[in-house]
Amino acid sequence: MQLQLTRSGLSQLFRTRRGWGLLTAHFSVSFAAIAGCIQLILAAHPVSYLQGYSTITGTVAVSAAWAVARSTPRTRVSHDFKHPNFTVTVKVGDIFSEDADLVVGFTDTYDTSSDDASIISPRSVQGQLLQKIYGGDSQALDSALQDSLYGVSQLSTESRPEKPRGKLVRYPIGTVAVLSKGSTRYYCVAYSKMSNALVARSSVDDLWASLRSAWSVIAVHGHSNSIAMPIVGSELARVDNLGRESLLKMILLSFVAKSREGLISRSLTVVIHPKDADQIDMNEVQAFLRSV
């Protein structure tokens, strides 16, 4: 398990039960070890009361500092699994800086327009995909999606009066469009339903089914390449009001469970946006990864 410090780590440490538990445990171990060594030294070389008091004070200070350093949540947690061998990493960063194939959440209509943010938010990962990978050319992205979805069974088609803006064709939840741009693949998974009023909604069941569908497609197309993804369902398509940490655990559990059935990828990285870092307790994530 590998760890790196976060700016919000101290805040998380002192406001969570797990943080206090780790802090107490690390302090106890450190204090006992240092105190034991000092006791042996003092037995051979007695000191004055004042010197003894200073020694105890110093021991408490060193133990407290070591406990805080060991217990403070980090920006990265990584855990290696066996049978099959794969690694799961959770980190704070930019999803588009990852050297990996990306999983990107879409709605069942695969709407792409972000011109006025009324259909797709430019700040969403999907909006960033349009801007950073397709240079803001929604027609190019639409064409790539259409090519990938060719032959995929459509669920229904809305009429223009019913859905005044955006696309009309709906695909089943869990549909995955596979796009290639350069050497990178983008797995565009439909995990939420876009209402005719342009409001995206999803659920725990839809997200779980969509994740398992995405893992199955990646296992076929991915050639065990590294995968990266954001915490889907945490923004405009919030899943049953679950917090980001609960959604993160759901993603991790889904990947590990599906990997037990057969290798999907040697590496999955779930990337947390820096603005959301203080909403994820990395100590809790570390413990969760160890338990699954």
mmCIF file of C-alpha atoms in Angstrom:
data_model
loop_
_atom_site.group_PDB
_atom_site.id
_atom_site.type_symbol
_atom_site.label_atom_id
_atom_site.label_comp_id
_atom_site.label_asym_id
_atom_site.label_seq_id
_atom_site.Cartn_x
_atom_site.Cartn_y
_atom_site.Cartn_z
ATOM 1 C CA MET A 1 0.000 0.000 0.000
ATOM 2 C CA GLN A 2 1.550 3.304 -1.144
ATOM 3 C CA LEU A 3 0.607 6.720 0.269
ATOM 4 C CA GLN A 4 1.244 10.413 -0.406
ATOM 5 C CA LEU A 5 0.144 13.444 1.680
ATOM 6 C CA THR A 6 -2.837 15.722 0.906
ATOM 7 C CA ARG A 7 -3.371 19.388 1.730
ATOM 8 C CA SER A 8 -6.673 18.545 3.433
ATOM 9 C CA GLY A 9 -5.237 15.527 5.247
ATOM 10 C CA LEU A 10 -5.043 17.059 8.711
ATOM 11 C CA SER A 11 -8.660 18.183 8.514
ATOM 12 C CA GLN A 12 -9.762 14.647 7.597
ATOM 13 C CA LEU A 13 -7.547 13.140 10.288
ATOM 14 C CA PHE A 14 -9.137 15.021 13.175
ATOM 15 C CA ARG A 15 -12.785 14.844 12.030
ATOM 16 C CA THR A 16 -13.118 11.135 11.297
ATOM 17 C CA ARG A 17 -13.403 8.194 13.682
ATOM 18 C CA ARG A 18 -10.913 6.157 11.658
ATOM 19 C CA GLY A 19 -8.469 9.064 11.723
ATOM 20 C CA TRP A 20 -8.604 9.289 15.523
ATOM 21 C CA GLY A 21 -8.277 5.527 15.774
ATOM 22 C CA LEU A 22 -5.167 5.470 13.606
ATOM 23 C CA LEU A 23 -3.728 8.457 15.439
ATOM 24 C CA THR A 24 -4.195 6.763 18.820
ATOM 25 C CA ALA A 25 -2.776 3.456 17.614
ATOM 26 C CA HIS A 26 0.322 5.001 16.040
ATOM 27 C CA PHE A 27 0.926 7.230 19.052
ATOM 28 C CA SER A 28 0.681 4.276 21.442
ATOM 29 C CA VAL A 29 3.107 2.167 19.429
ATOM 30 C CA SER A 30 5.600 5.012 19.066
ATOM 31 C CA PHE A 31 5.414 6.087 22.709
ATOM 32 C CA ALA A 32 5.798 2.531 23.984
ATOM 33 C CA ALA A 33 8.824 1.887 21.753
ATOM 34 C CA ILE A 34 10.606 5.121 22.653
ATOM 35 C CA ALA A 35 9.726 4.889 26.344
ATOM 36 C CA GLY A 36 11.028 1.332 26.491
ATOM 37 C CA CYS A 37 14.371 2.346 25.039
ATOM 38 C CA ILE A 38 14.655 5.347 27.359
ATOM 39 C CA GLN A 39 13.822 3.179 30.390
ATOM 40 C CA LEU A 40 16.718 0.866 29.570
ATOM 41 C CA ILE A 41 19.075 3.802 29.166
ATOM 42 C CA LEU A 42 17.979 5.464 32.404
ATOM 43 C CA ALA A 43 18.414 2.223 34.313
ATOM 44 C CA ALA A 44 22.093 2.363 33.468
ATOM 45 C CA HIS A 45 22.469 6.154 33.618
ATOM 46 C CA PRO A 46 20.091 7.784 36.171
ATOM 47 C CA VAL A 47 19.208 11.456 35.620
ATOM 48 C CA SER A 48 17.645 14.251 37.690
ATOM 49 C CA TYR A 49 13.880 14.802 38.006
ATOM 50 C CA LEU A 50 14.022 17.811 35.667
ATOM 51 C CA GLN A 51 15.929 15.876 33.050
ATOM 52 C CA GLY A 52 13.465 13.019 33.367
ATOM 53 C CA TYR A 53 10.523 15.383 32.897
ATOM 54 C CA SER A 54 12.127 16.860 29.770
ATOM 55 C CA THR A 55 12.719 13.366 28.430
ATOM 56 C CA ILE A 56 9.059 12.391 28.892
ATOM 57 C CA THR A 57 7.893 15.651 27.272
ATOM 58 C CA GLY A 58 10.175 15.052 24.314
ATOM 59 C CA THR A 59 8.950 11.474 23.981
ATOM 60 C CA VAL A 60 5.319 12.625 23.878
ATOM 61 C CA ALA A 61 6.119 15.292 21.265
ATOM 62 C CA VAL A 62 8.067 12.918 19.016
ATOM 63 C CA SER A 63 5.403 10.225 19.334
ATOM 64 C CA ALA A 64 2.626 12.701 18.512
ATOM 65 C CA ALA A 65 4.467 14.017 15.450
ATOM 66 C CA TRP A 66 5.171 10.496 14.197
ATOM 67 C CA ALA A 67 1.544 9.470 14.754
ATOM 68 C CA VAL A 68 0.234 12.468 12.798
ATOM 69 C CA ALA A 69 2.671 11.811 9.949
ATOM 70 C CA ARG A 70 1.663 8.145 9.791
ATOM 71 C CA SER A 71 -2.075 8.748 10.110
ATOM 72 C CA THR A 72 -2.670 11.772 7.884
ATOM 73 C CA PRO A 73 -4.628 10.889 4.717
ATOM 74 C CA ARG A 74 -2.750 11.065 1.423
ATOM 75 C CA THR A 75 -3.333 12.019 -2.201
ATOM 76 C CA ARG A 76 -2.748 8.470 -3.401
ATOM 77 C CA VAL A 77 -3.605 4.982 -2.217
ATOM 78 C CA SER A 78 -2.531 1.915 -4.186
ATOM 79 C CA HIS A 79 -3.217 -1.749 -3.460
ATOM 80 C CA ASP A 80 -2.037 -4.893 -5.248
ATOM 81 C CA PHE A 81 -4.412 -7.826 -5.643
ATOM 82 C CA LYS A 82 -3.591 -11.457 -6.399
ATOM 83 C CA HIS A 83 -5.357 -14.192 -8.365
ATOM 84 C CA PRO A 84 -5.432 -12.545 -10.857
ATOM 85 C CA ASN A 85 -2.706 -9.970 -10.395
ATOM 86 C CA PHE A 86 -3.887 -6.387 -10.756
ATOM 87 C CA THR A 87 -3.445 -3.036 -9.038
ATOM 88 C CA VAL A 88 -6.090 -0.544 -7.957
ATOM 89 C CA THR A 89 -5.091 3.069 -7.326
ATOM 90 C CA VAL A 90 -7.095 6.002 -6.023
ATOM 91 C CA LYS A 91 -5.473 9.400 -6.464
ATOM 92 C CA VAL A 92 -6.131 13.119 -6.626
ATOM 93 C CA GLY A 93 -5.360 14.614 -10.017
ATOM 94 C CA ASP A 94 -6.443 15.297 -13.595
ATOM 95 C CA ILE A 95 -8.123 12.356 -15.363
ATOM 96 C CA PHE A 96 -6.801 13.538 -18.730
ATOM 97 C CA SER A 97 -3.201 13.448 -17.500
ATOM 98 C CA GLU A 98 -3.348 9.685 -17.015
ATOM 99 C CA ASP A 99 -1.425 7.425 -19.394
ATOM 100 C CA ALA A 100 -4.344 5.021 -19.692
ATOM 101 C CA ASP A 101 -7.571 4.260 -21.516
ATOM 102 C CA LEU A 102 -10.439 6.250 -19.998
ATOM 103 C CA VAL A 103 -13.948 5.365 -18.845
ATOM 104 C CA VAL A 104 -16.304 8.312 -19.392
ATOM 105 C CA GLY A 105 -19.916 8.510 -18.229
ATOM 106 C CA PHE A 106 -22.676 9.404 -20.720
ATOM 107 C CA THR A 107 -26.450 9.537 -20.706
ATOM 108 C CA ASP A 108 -28.655 7.087 -22.563
ATOM 109 C CA THR A 109 -29.132 9.588 -25.426
ATOM 110 C CA TYR A 110 -25.396 10.219 -25.828
ATOM 111 C CA ASP A 111 -25.998 13.954 -25.958
ATOM 112 C CA THR A 112 -22.775 15.893 -26.477
ATOM 113 C CA SER A 113 -23.632 19.585 -26.904
ATOM 114 C CA SER A 114 -22.086 21.822 -24.247
ATOM 115 C CA ASP A 115 -22.518 25.147 -26.054
ATOM 116 C CA ASP A 116 -24.635 26.747 -23.326
ATOM 117 C CA ALA A 117 -24.243 24.066 -20.612
ATOM 118 C CA SER A 118 -27.985 23.337 -20.697
ATOM 119 C CA ILE A 119 -27.447 19.848 -22.129
ATOM 120 C CA ILE A 120 -23.907 18.807 -21.113
ATOM 121 C CA SER A 121 -21.888 20.782 -18.569
ATOM 122 C CA PRO A 122 -18.479 21.883 -19.917
ATOM 123 C CA ARG A 123 -17.002 21.131 -16.492
ATOM 124 C CA SER A 124 -18.090 17.490 -16.610
ATOM 125 C CA VAL A 125 -15.627 14.819 -17.726
ATOM 126 C CA GLN A 126 -17.741 14.351 -20.849
ATOM 127 C CA GLY A 127 -17.537 18.089 -21.536
ATOM 128 C CA GLN A 128 -13.763 17.973 -21.060
ATOM 129 C CA LEU A 129 -13.560 14.984 -23.418
ATOM 130 C CA LEU A 130 -15.201 17.120 -26.099
ATOM 131 C CA GLN A 131 -12.896 20.067 -25.514
ATOM 132 C CA LYS A 132 -9.559 18.397 -24.756
ATOM 133 C CA ILE A 133 -9.704 15.364 -27.033
ATOM 134 C CA TYR A 134 -11.981 16.512 -29.857
ATOM 135 C CA GLY A 135 -11.026 20.185 -29.786
ATOM 136 C CA GLY A 136 -14.605 21.273 -29.129
ATOM 137 C CA ASP A 137 -15.791 19.674 -32.389
ATOM 138 C CA SER A 138 -19.083 18.094 -31.295
ATOM 139 C CA GLN A 139 -19.740 16.845 -34.831
ATOM 140 C CA ALA A 140 -16.520 14.817 -34.755
ATOM 141 C CA LEU A 141 -17.453 13.331 -31.371
ATOM 142 C CA ASP A 142 -21.004 12.613 -32.556
ATOM 143 C CA SER A 143 -19.651 10.894 -35.670
ATOM 144 C CA ALA A 144 -17.303 8.715 -33.604
ATOM 145 C CA LEU A 145 -20.142 7.763 -31.255
ATOM 146 C CA GLN A 146 -22.452 6.981 -34.172
ATOM 147 C CA ASP A 147 -19.838 4.716 -35.761
ATOM 148 C CA SER A 148 -19.280 2.856 -32.493
ATOM 149 C CA LEU A 149 -23.006 2.480 -31.806
ATOM 150 C CA TYR A 150 -23.798 1.235 -35.303
ATOM 151 C CA GLY A 151 -25.730 -1.998 -34.965
ATOM 152 C CA VAL A 152 -26.397 -1.555 -31.253
ATOM 153 C CA SER A 153 -30.059 -2.129 -30.389
ATOM 154 C CA GLN A 154 -31.882 1.120 -29.697
ATOM 155 C CA LEU A 155 -34.276 1.286 -26.777
ATOM 156 C CA SER A 156 -36.653 3.981 -28.047
ATOM 157 C CA THR A 157 -36.855 7.253 -29.959
ATOM 158 C CA GLU A 158 -38.304 10.472 -28.603
ATOM 159 C CA SER A 159 -40.214 12.915 -30.774
ATOM 160 C CA ARG A 160 -38.944 16.450 -31.211
ATOM 161 C CA PRO A 161 -41.997 17.978 -29.481
ATOM 162 C CA GLU A 162 -41.355 15.706 -26.463
ATOM 163 C CA LYS A 163 -37.628 16.477 -26.359
ATOM 164 C CA PRO A 164 -37.123 19.927 -27.862
ATOM 165 C CA ARG A 165 -33.321 19.853 -27.547
ATOM 166 C CA GLY A 166 -30.618 17.256 -27.836
ATOM 167 C CA LYS A 167 -30.633 13.799 -29.364
ATOM 168 C CA LEU A 168 -33.748 11.671 -29.660
ATOM 169 C CA VAL A 169 -32.522 8.073 -29.806
ATOM 170 C CA ARG A 170 -32.204 6.253 -26.486
ATOM 171 C CA TYR A 171 -29.907 3.299 -25.847
ATOM 172 C CA PRO A 172 -30.185 0.792 -23.000
ATOM 173 C CA ILE A 173 -28.482 1.684 -19.731
ATOM 174 C CA GLY A 174 -25.099 -0.059 -19.749
ATOM 175 C CA THR A 175 -24.439 0.540 -23.461
ATOM 176 C CA VAL A 176 -20.739 1.190 -24.090
ATOM 177 C CA ALA A 177 -19.428 3.100 -27.111
ATOM 178 C CA VAL A 178 -15.723 2.477 -27.690
ATOM 179 C CA LEU A 179 -13.857 5.423 -29.221
ATOM 180 C CA SER A 180 -10.218 5.527 -30.304
ATOM 181 C CA LYS A 181 -8.166 8.682 -30.516
ATOM 182 C CA GLY A 182 -4.496 8.138 -31.143
ATOM 183 C CA SER A 183 -3.333 5.273 -28.953
ATOM 184 C CA THR A 184 -6.024 5.861 -26.308
ATOM 185 C CA ARG A 185 -9.427 4.229 -26.069
ATOM 186 C CA TYR A 186 -12.407 5.965 -24.499
ATOM 187 C CA TYR A 187 -15.144 3.747 -23.092
ATOM 188 C CA CYS A 188 -18.296 5.868 -23.133
ATOM 189 C CA VAL A 189 -20.766 4.110 -20.851
ATOM 190 C CA ALA A 190 -24.423 5.151 -20.628
ATOM 191 C CA TYR A 191 -25.185 4.998 -16.893
ATOM 192 C CA SER A 192 -27.871 7.670 -16.565
ATOM 193 C CA LYS A 193 -31.110 8.624 -18.292
ATOM 194 C CA MET A 194 -31.497 12.063 -19.847
ATOM 195 C CA SER A 195 -35.028 13.316 -19.288
ATOM 196 C CA ASN A 196 -36.834 15.285 -21.964
ATOM 197 C CA ALA A 197 -36.284 18.313 -19.714
ATOM 198 C CA LEU A 198 -32.518 17.685 -20.028
ATOM 199 C CA VAL A 199 -32.025 16.469 -16.452
ATOM 200 C CA ALA A 200 -29.788 13.412 -16.051
ATOM 201 C CA ARG A 201 -30.816 10.817 -13.457
ATOM 202 C CA SER A 202 -29.338 7.502 -12.434
ATOM 203 C CA SER A 203 -29.605 4.961 -9.604
ATOM 204 C CA VAL A 204 -27.453 2.500 -7.713
ATOM 205 C CA ASP A 205 -28.828 -0.378 -9.786
ATOM 206 C CA ASP A 206 -28.190 1.448 -13.068
ATOM 207 C CA LEU A 207 -24.672 2.411 -12.072
ATOM 208 C CA TRP A 208 -23.800 -1.112 -10.895
ATOM 209 C CA ALA A 209 -25.141 -2.663 -14.118
ATOM 210 C CA SER A 210 -23.341 -0.057 -16.226
ATOM 211 C CA LEU A 211 -20.022 -0.638 -14.491
ATOM 212 C CA ARG A 212 -20.227 -4.392 -14.995
ATOM 213 C CA SER A 213 -21.095 -3.819 -18.642
ATOM 214 C CA ALA A 214 -18.104 -1.483 -19.026
ATOM 215 C CA TRP A 215 -15.731 -4.009 -17.423
ATOM 216 C CA SER A 216 -16.974 -6.707 -19.815
ATOM 217 C CA VAL A 217 -16.375 -4.507 -22.863
ATOM 218 C CA ILE A 218 -12.945 -3.435 -21.592
ATOM 219 C CA ALA A 219 -11.959 -7.064 -21.032
ATOM 220 C CA VAL A 220 -12.643 -7.700 -24.737
ATOM 221 C CA HIS A 221 -11.223 -4.511 -26.268
ATOM 222 C CA GLY A 222 -8.681 -3.337 -23.725
ATOM 223 C CA HIS A 223 -5.860 -5.879 -24.146
ATOM 224 C CA SER A 224 -5.197 -5.488 -20.387
ATOM 225 C CA ASN A 225 -4.188 -1.828 -20.902
ATOM 226 C CA SER A 226 -4.265 0.463 -17.894
ATOM 227 C CA ILE A 227 -7.659 2.059 -17.207
ATOM 228 C CA ALA A 228 -8.499 5.365 -15.535
ATOM 229 C CA MET A 229 -11.848 6.838 -14.639
ATOM 230 C CA PRO A 230 -13.438 9.557 -12.510
ATOM 231 C CA ILE A 231 -16.000 8.988 -9.769
ATOM 232 C CA VAL A 232 -19.009 8.684 -12.080
ATOM 233 C CA GLY A 233 -22.387 9.685 -10.684
ATOM 234 C CA SER A 234 -20.992 12.372 -8.396
ATOM 235 C CA GLU A 235 -21.995 15.481 -10.326
ATOM 236 C CA LEU A 236 -25.183 16.330 -12.226
ATOM 237 C CA ALA A 237 -26.344 12.691 -12.421
ATOM 238 C CA ARG A 238 -25.923 12.145 -8.677
ATOM 239 C CA VAL A 239 -26.860 8.558 -7.885
ATOM 240 C CA ASP A 240 -29.568 8.442 -5.211
ATOM 241 C CA ASN A 241 -27.752 11.214 -3.347
ATOM 242 C CA LEU A 242 -24.812 8.946 -2.498
ATOM 243 C CA GLY A 243 -21.679 10.802 -1.450
ATOM 244 C CA ARG A 244 -18.483 10.641 -3.448
ATOM 245 C CA GLU A 245 -16.817 8.234 -1.048
ATOM 246 C CA SER A 246 -19.724 5.780 -1.268
ATOM 247 C CA LEU A 247 -19.694 6.018 -5.070
ATOM 248 C CA LEU A 248 -15.943 5.460 -5.074
ATOM 249 C CA LYS A 249 -16.293 2.322 -2.955
ATOM 250 C CA MET A 250 -19.015 1.081 -5.287
ATOM 251 C CA ILE A 251 -16.719 1.501 -8.308
ATOM 252 C CA LEU A 252 -13.851 -0.258 -6.548
ATOM 253 C CA LEU A 253 -16.018 -3.147 -5.371
ATOM 254 C CA SER A 254 -17.499 -3.569 -8.842
ATOM 255 C CA PHE A 255 -14.072 -3.723 -10.487
ATOM 256 C CA VAL A 256 -12.581 -6.119 -7.942
ATOM 257 C CA ALA A 257 -15.648 -8.399 -8.042
ATOM 258 C CA LYS A 258 -15.639 -8.523 -11.857
ATOM 259 C CA SER A 259 -11.876 -9.079 -11.908
ATOM 260 C CA ARG A 260 -12.353 -12.181 -9.759
ATOM 261 C CA GLU A 261 -14.320 -13.625 -12.677
ATOM 262 C CA GLY A 262 -11.526 -12.890 -15.143
ATOM 263 C CA LEU A 263 -8.791 -10.316 -15.707
ATOM 264 C CA ILE A 264 -10.046 -6.956 -16.971
ATOM 265 C CA SER A 265 -6.906 -4.863 -16.715
ATOM 266 C CA ARG A 266 -3.614 -4.984 -14.841
ATOM 267 C CA SER A 267 -4.290 -1.504 -13.490
ATOM 268 C CA LEU A 268 -7.317 0.632 -12.591
ATOM 269 C CA THR A 269 -6.883 4.219 -11.413
ATOM 270 C CA VAL A 270 -9.828 6.183 -10.057
ATOM 271 C CA VAL A 271 -8.989 9.886 -10.236
ATOM 272 C CA ILE A 272 -10.484 12.358 -7.759
ATOM 273 C CA HIS A 273 -10.791 15.975 -8.846
ATOM 274 C CA PRO A 274 -8.722 18.236 -6.520
ATOM 275 C CA LYS A 275 -11.834 20.201 -5.489
ATOM 276 C CA ASP A 276 -13.365 16.977 -4.158
ATOM 277 C CA ALA A 277 -10.293 15.745 -2.281
ATOM 278 C CA ASP A 278 -11.580 16.798 1.139
ATOM 279 C CA GLN A 279 -14.716 14.682 0.624
ATOM 280 C CA ILE A 280 -12.744 11.432 0.398
ATOM 281 C CA ASP A 281 -11.107 9.927 3.491
ATOM 282 C CA MET A 282 -8.089 8.133 2.038
ATOM 283 C CA ASN A 283 -7.549 6.233 5.288
ATOM 284 C CA GLU A 284 -11.034 4.802 4.855
ATOM 285 C CA VAL A 285 -10.333 3.995 1.199
ATOM 286 C CA GLN A 286 -7.104 2.266 2.191
ATOM 287 C CA ALA A 287 -8.933 0.122 4.734
ATOM 288 C CA PHE A 288 -11.683 -0.644 2.212
ATOM 289 C CA LEU A 289 -9.216 -1.841 -0.434
ATOM 290 C CA ARG A 290 -7.579 -4.125 2.096
ATOM 291 C CA SER A 291 -10.945 -5.642 2.981
ATOM 292 C CA VAL A 292 -12.283 -6.506 -0.494
#
